Amino acid sequence: MSLGSIFDIAGSGMTAQSLRLNTTASNIANAETASSSTETTYRARKPVFSAVHQAMLNPNGAGFGVLNPEQGAGVRVEGIVESQEDLQMRYEPNHPAANEDGYVFYPNVNVVDEMADMMSSSRSFQMNVDVMNAAKSMMQRILTLGQQ
Amino acid sequence: MAISFDKALGIHEQALQTRVKRAEVLANNLANADTPGFKARDVDFKAMMQRAQESTSGFAMNRTDDRHMDTSLSASDSSLMYRNPQQPSIDGNTVDAQAEQSRFMRNAMDFQASFQFLNSKFSGLTKALKGE
């Protein structure tokens, strides 16, 4: 029985979604972090997801409970990229971080985007939890096999 | 006379195994609901069961050497198929989370049914052994 791999798959989904939630939280927290130069300004961070294939985990393609070498085995985060969108430049000469021309740079965080992302990732997280719960009850049923 | 579990339990063992495999595939679809370019997949349950039935009722071949090809068609060697998306998304992901979730739940219920059958087969065997 390969019910155990469902836990790994749903677990990888939960890890990926919580990382996405983390970057979203970081983006929202830093949405108003002003800076005097473009280099030091916070940029929105986005995780890059990619599907994990069984063949990668199991190079010889054989083993217990392997359905198919091309079958997927969850999701993983390839890395976190910084958004290359333009930063917001505001004219605030009285701001302590203003440069010689009186401009202050604000991060390229779109709070509305981030809120939508946050909802999406929390829903996906919940979905993976549901999957894990269902797999758990299936496994518990298996354990009662043969009992009166 | 030896008791052959394969004969005693019938198709239900394969059905249960196929349900588990399908649950795995659907769980993977759900885990990748936000992965760009991911294509949702599924197994053809009917075809898998048909193959399982053929392998249990058809001629069985013996392997006398390790280098012989494995001709036994178990429920495990079936090909995965891709789903036709209802609403294709811009990033190339074809997972419809709600539909996948309902399929997963349905599959879990079918698993329960298959389990019930298998369990009653076992309790039948136990009753026969006890002579009740």
Short mmCIF file of C-alpha atoms in Angstrom, two decimals:
data_model
loop_
_atom_site.label_atom_id
_atom_site.label_comp_id
_atom_site.label_asym_id
_atom_site.label_seq_id
_atom_site.Cartn_x
_atom_site.Cartn_y
_atom_site.Cartn_z
CA MET A 1 0.00 0.00 0.00
CA SER A 2 1.34 3.38 -0.87
CA LEU A 3 -0.94 5.45 1.32
CA GLY A 4 2.19 6.67 3.07
CA SER A 5 3.27 8.61 0.01
CA ILE A 6 0.05 10.63 0.17
CA PHE A 7 1.32 12.05 3.46
CA ASP A 8 4.57 13.05 1.77
CA ILE A 9 2.72 14.60 -1.15
CA ALA A 10 0.25 16.56 0.98
CA GLY A 11 3.08 17.49 3.34
CA SER A 12 5.14 18.91 0.50
CA GLY A 13 2.09 20.91 -0.56
CA MET A 14 1.68 22.26 2.96
CA THR A 15 5.36 23.20 3.17
CA ALA A 16 5.20 25.02 -0.15
CA GLN A 17 2.02 26.86 0.74
CA SER A 18 3.29 27.93 4.14
CA LEU A 19 6.45 29.26 2.50
CA ARG A 20 4.25 31.20 0.10
CA LEU A 21 2.29 32.53 3.06
CA ASN A 22 5.59 33.50 4.67
CA THR A 23 6.81 35.50 1.68
CA THR A 24 3.39 37.15 1.43
CA ALA A 25 3.57 38.15 5.09
CA SER A 26 7.06 39.53 4.55
CA ASN A 27 5.87 41.51 1.52
CA ILE A 28 2.90 43.01 3.34
CA ALA A 29 4.99 43.80 6.42
CA ASN A 30 7.52 45.64 4.26
CA ALA A 31 4.99 47.35 2.00
CA GLU A 32 5.77 50.77 3.44
CA THR A 33 9.50 50.39 4.11
CA ALA A 34 10.97 53.52 2.64
CA SER A 35 14.55 53.77 1.43
CA SER A 36 16.74 56.43 -0.15
CA SER A 37 18.21 54.36 -2.98
CA THR A 38 16.88 51.78 -5.44
CA GLU A 39 19.44 49.15 -4.35
CA THR A 40 18.46 49.07 -0.71
CA THR A 41 14.70 49.15 -1.23
CA TYR A 42 12.77 46.01 -0.42
CA ARG A 43 11.42 44.19 -3.46
CA ALA A 44 8.39 41.89 -3.47
CA ARG A 45 9.39 38.24 -3.11
CA LYS A 46 7.65 35.37 -4.87
CA PRO A 47 8.31 31.64 -4.47
CA VAL A 48 8.68 29.52 -7.61
CA PHE A 49 6.91 26.16 -7.43
CA SER A 50 7.72 23.10 -9.47
CA ALA A 51 6.33 19.58 -9.51
CA VAL A 52 8.45 16.76 -8.10
CA HIS A 53 8.59 13.59 -10.15
CA GLN A 54 8.90 10.13 -8.74
CA ALA A 55 11.79 9.36 -11.08
CA MET A 56 13.86 12.05 -9.38
CA LEU A 57 13.29 10.60 -5.95
CA ASN A 58 13.71 7.04 -7.08
CA PRO A 59 16.26 6.94 -9.94
CA ASN A 60 16.00 3.22 -10.69
CA GLY A 61 12.24 3.60 -11.04
CA ALA A 62 11.55 0.54 -8.93
CA GLY A 63 10.63 0.05 -5.37
CA PHE A 64 7.75 -0.56 -3.10
CA GLY A 65 4.59 1.28 -3.92
CA VAL A 66 5.89 3.01 -7.04
CA LEU A 67 3.05 3.42 -9.46
CA ASN A 68 4.92 4.80 -12.38
CA PRO A 69 8.30 6.47 -12.75
CA GLU A 70 6.66 9.47 -14.41
CA GLN A 71 4.17 9.92 -11.61
CA GLY A 72 4.43 13.04 -9.54
CA ALA A 73 5.36 13.07 -5.89
CA GLY A 74 4.35 16.46 -4.63
CA VAL A 75 5.56 19.97 -5.05
CA ARG A 76 8.71 21.80 -4.07
CA VAL A 77 9.92 25.36 -3.98
CA GLU A 78 12.67 25.95 -6.53
CA GLY A 79 13.58 29.28 -5.04
CA ILE A 80 12.38 32.73 -4.20
CA VAL A 81 12.66 35.47 -6.79
CA GLU A 82 12.49 39.21 -6.28
CA SER A 83 10.00 41.10 -8.38
CA GLN A 84 11.65 43.24 -11.08
CA GLU A 85 8.76 45.66 -11.32
CA ASP A 86 9.54 49.36 -10.96
CA LEU A 87 9.78 50.71 -7.45
CA GLN A 88 7.49 53.47 -6.32
CA MET A 89 9.20 56.84 -6.25
CA ARG A 90 7.51 59.49 -4.14
CA TYR A 91 8.47 63.11 -3.68
CA GLU A 92 8.74 63.55 0.09
CA PRO A 93 11.47 66.08 0.84
CA ASN A 94 10.69 66.08 4.56
CA HIS A 95 11.19 62.31 4.89
CA PRO A 96 14.41 61.41 6.77
CA ALA A 97 15.31 58.88 4.06
CA ALA A 98 14.83 61.31 1.16
CA ASN A 99 17.73 61.62 -1.31
CA GLU A 100 19.27 64.92 -2.54
CA ASP A 101 16.39 65.49 -4.95
CA GLY A 102 13.80 64.88 -2.22
CA TYR A 103 12.65 61.49 -3.47
CA VAL A 104 11.95 58.43 -1.34
CA PHE A 105 11.74 54.90 -2.79
CA TYR A 106 8.98 52.54 -1.72
CA PRO A 107 8.83 48.77 -2.40
CA ASN A 108 7.05 47.40 -5.47
CA VAL A 109 4.63 45.48 -3.25
CA ASN A 110 1.05 45.44 -4.48
CA VAL A 111 -0.94 44.93 -1.30
CA VAL A 112 -4.09 43.90 -3.16
CA ASP A 113 -2.13 41.23 -5.04
CA GLU A 114 -0.61 40.04 -1.81
CA MET A 115 -3.97 39.76 -0.08
CA ALA A 116 -5.31 37.65 -2.96
CA ASP A 117 -2.17 35.51 -2.78
CA MET A 118 -2.62 35.10 0.94
CA MET A 119 -6.17 33.84 0.56
CA SER A 120 -5.16 31.50 -2.25
CA SER A 121 -2.30 29.98 -0.27
CA SER A 122 -4.32 29.53 2.91
CA ARG A 123 -7.06 27.78 0.93
CA SER A 124 -4.53 25.52 -0.76
CA PHE A 125 -2.98 24.74 2.60
CA GLN A 126 -6.38 23.80 3.95
CA MET A 127 -6.99 21.59 0.94
CA ASN A 128 -3.77 19.68 1.60
CA VAL A 129 -4.77 19.25 5.24
CA ASP A 130 -8.08 17.77 4.09
CA VAL A 131 -6.23 15.37 1.82
CA MET A 132 -4.01 14.30 4.68
CA ASN A 133 -7.01 13.75 6.95
CA ALA A 134 -8.72 11.62 4.31
CA ALA A 135 -5.54 9.57 3.80
CA LYS A 136 -5.29 9.14 7.56
CA SER A 137 -8.81 7.77 7.87
CA MET A 138 -8.17 5.47 4.87
CA MET A 139 -5.06 4.14 6.56
CA GLN A 140 -6.87 3.65 9.86
CA ARG A 141 -9.47 1.62 8.03
CA ILE A 142 -6.77 -0.57 6.52
CA LEU A 143 -5.41 -1.24 9.99
CA THR A 144 -8.76 -2.59 11.11
CA LEU A 145 -8.80 -5.17 8.30
CA GLY A 146 -9.88 -8.58 9.54
CA GLN A 147 -11.21 -7.30 12.84
CA GLN A 148 -14.70 -8.27 13.81
CA MET B 1 -5.74 -28.00 0.14
CA ALA B 2 -4.14 -24.65 0.59
CA ILE B 3 -6.25 -21.56 0.87
CA SER B 4 -5.52 -19.19 -1.97
CA PHE B 5 -6.12 -15.68 -0.75
CA ASP B 6 -6.21 -14.42 -4.32
CA LYS B 7 -9.15 -16.68 -5.08
CA ALA B 8 -10.86 -16.17 -1.75
CA LEU B 9 -10.74 -12.41 -1.77
CA GLY B 10 -11.69 -11.92 -5.38
CA ILE B 11 -11.37 -8.59 -7.10
CA HIS B 12 -11.72 -6.50 -3.96
CA GLU B 13 -8.05 -6.52 -3.07
CA GLN B 14 -7.14 -5.09 -6.48
CA ALA B 15 -9.98 -2.62 -6.23
CA LEU B 16 -8.65 -1.38 -2.91
CA GLN B 17 -5.13 -1.10 -4.28
CA THR B 18 -6.36 0.79 -7.31
CA ARG B 19 -8.25 3.17 -5.06
CA VAL B 20 -5.08 3.87 -3.12
CA LYS B 21 -3.13 4.53 -6.32
CA ARG B 22 -5.81 6.87 -7.54
CA ALA B 23 -5.83 8.70 -4.21
CA GLU B 24 -2.09 9.20 -4.59
CA VAL B 25 -2.44 10.67 -8.08
CA LEU B 26 -5.28 12.97 -7.02
CA ALA B 27 -3.37 14.08 -3.91
CA ASN B 28 -0.48 15.00 -6.16
CA ASN B 29 -2.81 17.05 -8.37
CA LEU B 30 -4.05 18.92 -5.32
CA ALA B 31 -0.55 19.51 -3.97
CA ASN B 32 0.39 21.05 -7.32
CA ALA B 33 -2.72 23.23 -7.57
CA ASP B 34 -0.53 26.37 -7.71
CA THR B 35 2.41 25.04 -9.72
CA PRO B 36 2.74 26.82 -13.07
CA GLY B 37 2.59 24.49 -16.06
CA PHE B 38 1.49 21.47 -14.05
CA LYS B 39 -0.84 19.10 -15.90
CA ALA B 40 -3.46 17.31 -13.82
CA ARG B 41 -3.47 13.54 -14.24
CA ASP B 42 -5.70 10.64 -13.38
CA VAL B 43 -5.89 6.89 -13.80
CA ASP B 44 -8.57 5.07 -15.74
CA PHE B 45 -10.12 2.99 -12.99
CA LYS B 46 -12.19 0.86 -15.34
CA ALA B 47 -9.21 -0.05 -17.51
CA MET B 48 -7.11 -0.84 -14.46
CA MET B 49 -9.77 -3.13 -13.03
CA GLN B 50 -10.24 -4.83 -16.38
CA ARG B 51 -6.54 -5.52 -16.56
CA ALA B 52 -6.51 -6.78 -12.97
CA GLN B 53 -9.37 -9.12 -13.77
CA GLU B 54 -7.63 -10.43 -16.88
CA SER B 55 -4.47 -11.08 -14.95
CA THR B 56 -6.31 -13.04 -12.27
CA SER B 57 -8.48 -15.09 -14.62
CA GLY B 58 -6.15 -15.46 -17.63
CA PHE B 59 -3.16 -17.69 -18.17
CA ALA B 60 -0.39 -17.11 -15.73
CA MET B 61 3.17 -17.46 -16.94
CA ASN B 62 6.04 -18.53 -14.79
CA ARG B 63 9.34 -16.71 -14.74
CA THR B 64 12.13 -19.26 -14.62
CA ASP B 65 14.86 -16.68 -15.05
CA ASP B 66 15.29 -13.19 -13.66
CA ARG B 67 15.93 -11.84 -17.15
CA HIS B 68 12.51 -12.88 -18.37
CA MET B 69 10.05 -10.11 -18.90
CA ASP B 70 7.44 -9.77 -16.22
CA THR B 71 4.16 -10.65 -17.92
CA SER B 72 1.98 -10.36 -14.88
CA LEU B 73 -0.28 -7.39 -15.27
CA SER B 74 -0.82 -6.02 -11.86
CA ALA B 75 -2.85 -2.97 -11.04
CA SER B 76 0.38 -1.07 -10.68
CA ASP B 77 1.48 -0.84 -14.31
CA SER B 78 -1.13 1.33 -15.84
CA SER B 79 -0.43 4.54 -17.58
CA LEU B 80 -1.47 7.83 -16.18
CA MET B 81 -3.57 10.03 -18.36
CA TYR B 82 -3.87 13.77 -18.62
CA ARG B 83 -7.06 15.60 -17.89
CA ASN B 84 -8.82 17.88 -20.33
CA PRO B 85 -9.13 21.19 -18.53
CA GLN B 86 -12.52 22.84 -18.28
CA GLN B 87 -11.02 26.26 -17.93
CA PRO B 88 -7.40 26.52 -19.10
CA SER B 89 -5.39 29.01 -17.07
CA ILE B 90 -2.72 31.40 -18.30
CA ASP B 91 0.15 29.71 -16.43
CA GLY B 92 -0.59 26.33 -18.06
CA ASN B 93 -1.83 24.67 -14.89
CA THR B 94 -4.77 22.35 -15.55
CA VAL B 95 -5.73 21.56 -11.95
CA ASP B 96 -9.31 22.44 -11.09
CA ALA B 97 -8.99 22.34 -7.30
CA GLN B 98 -12.69 21.94 -6.53
CA ALA B 99 -13.22 19.18 -9.09
CA GLU B 100 -10.09 17.36 -7.93
CA GLN B 101 -11.15 17.61 -4.33
CA SER B 102 -14.57 16.18 -5.08
CA ARG B 103 -12.93 13.35 -7.02
CA PHE B 104 -10.60 12.70 -4.12
CA MET B 105 -13.47 12.52 -1.66
CA ARG B 106 -15.48 10.30 -3.97
CA ASN B 107 -12.48 8.03 -4.33
CA ALA B 108 -12.10 7.87 -0.55
CA MET B 109 -15.76 6.83 -0.24
CA ASP B 110 -15.30 4.16 -2.92
CA PHE B 111 -12.28 3.00 -0.97
CA GLN B 112 -14.48 2.56 2.09
CA ALA B 113 -16.88 0.47 0.04
CA SER B 114 -14.11 -1.73 -1.34
CA PHE B 115 -12.71 -2.08 2.15
CA GLN B 116 -16.10 -3.17 3.45
CA PHE B 117 -16.25 -5.91 0.82
CA LEU B 118 -12.74 -7.09 1.59
CA ASN B 119 -13.41 -7.09 5.30
CA SER B 120 -16.55 -9.17 4.91
CA LYS B 121 -14.58 -11.65 2.81
CA PHE B 122 -12.20 -12.01 5.71
CA SER B 123 -14.93 -12.39 8.30
CA GLY B 124 -16.52 -15.00 6.02
CA LEU B 125 -13.25 -16.94 5.97
CA THR B 126 -12.93 -16.69 9.73
CA LYS B 127 -16.46 -17.99 10.21
CA ALA B 128 -15.76 -20.92 7.88
CA LEU B 129 -12.58 -21.77 9.80
CA LYS B 130 -14.32 -21.62 13.15
CA GLY B 131 -17.22 -23.68 11.86
CA GLU B 132 -19.80 -21.34 13.24
#
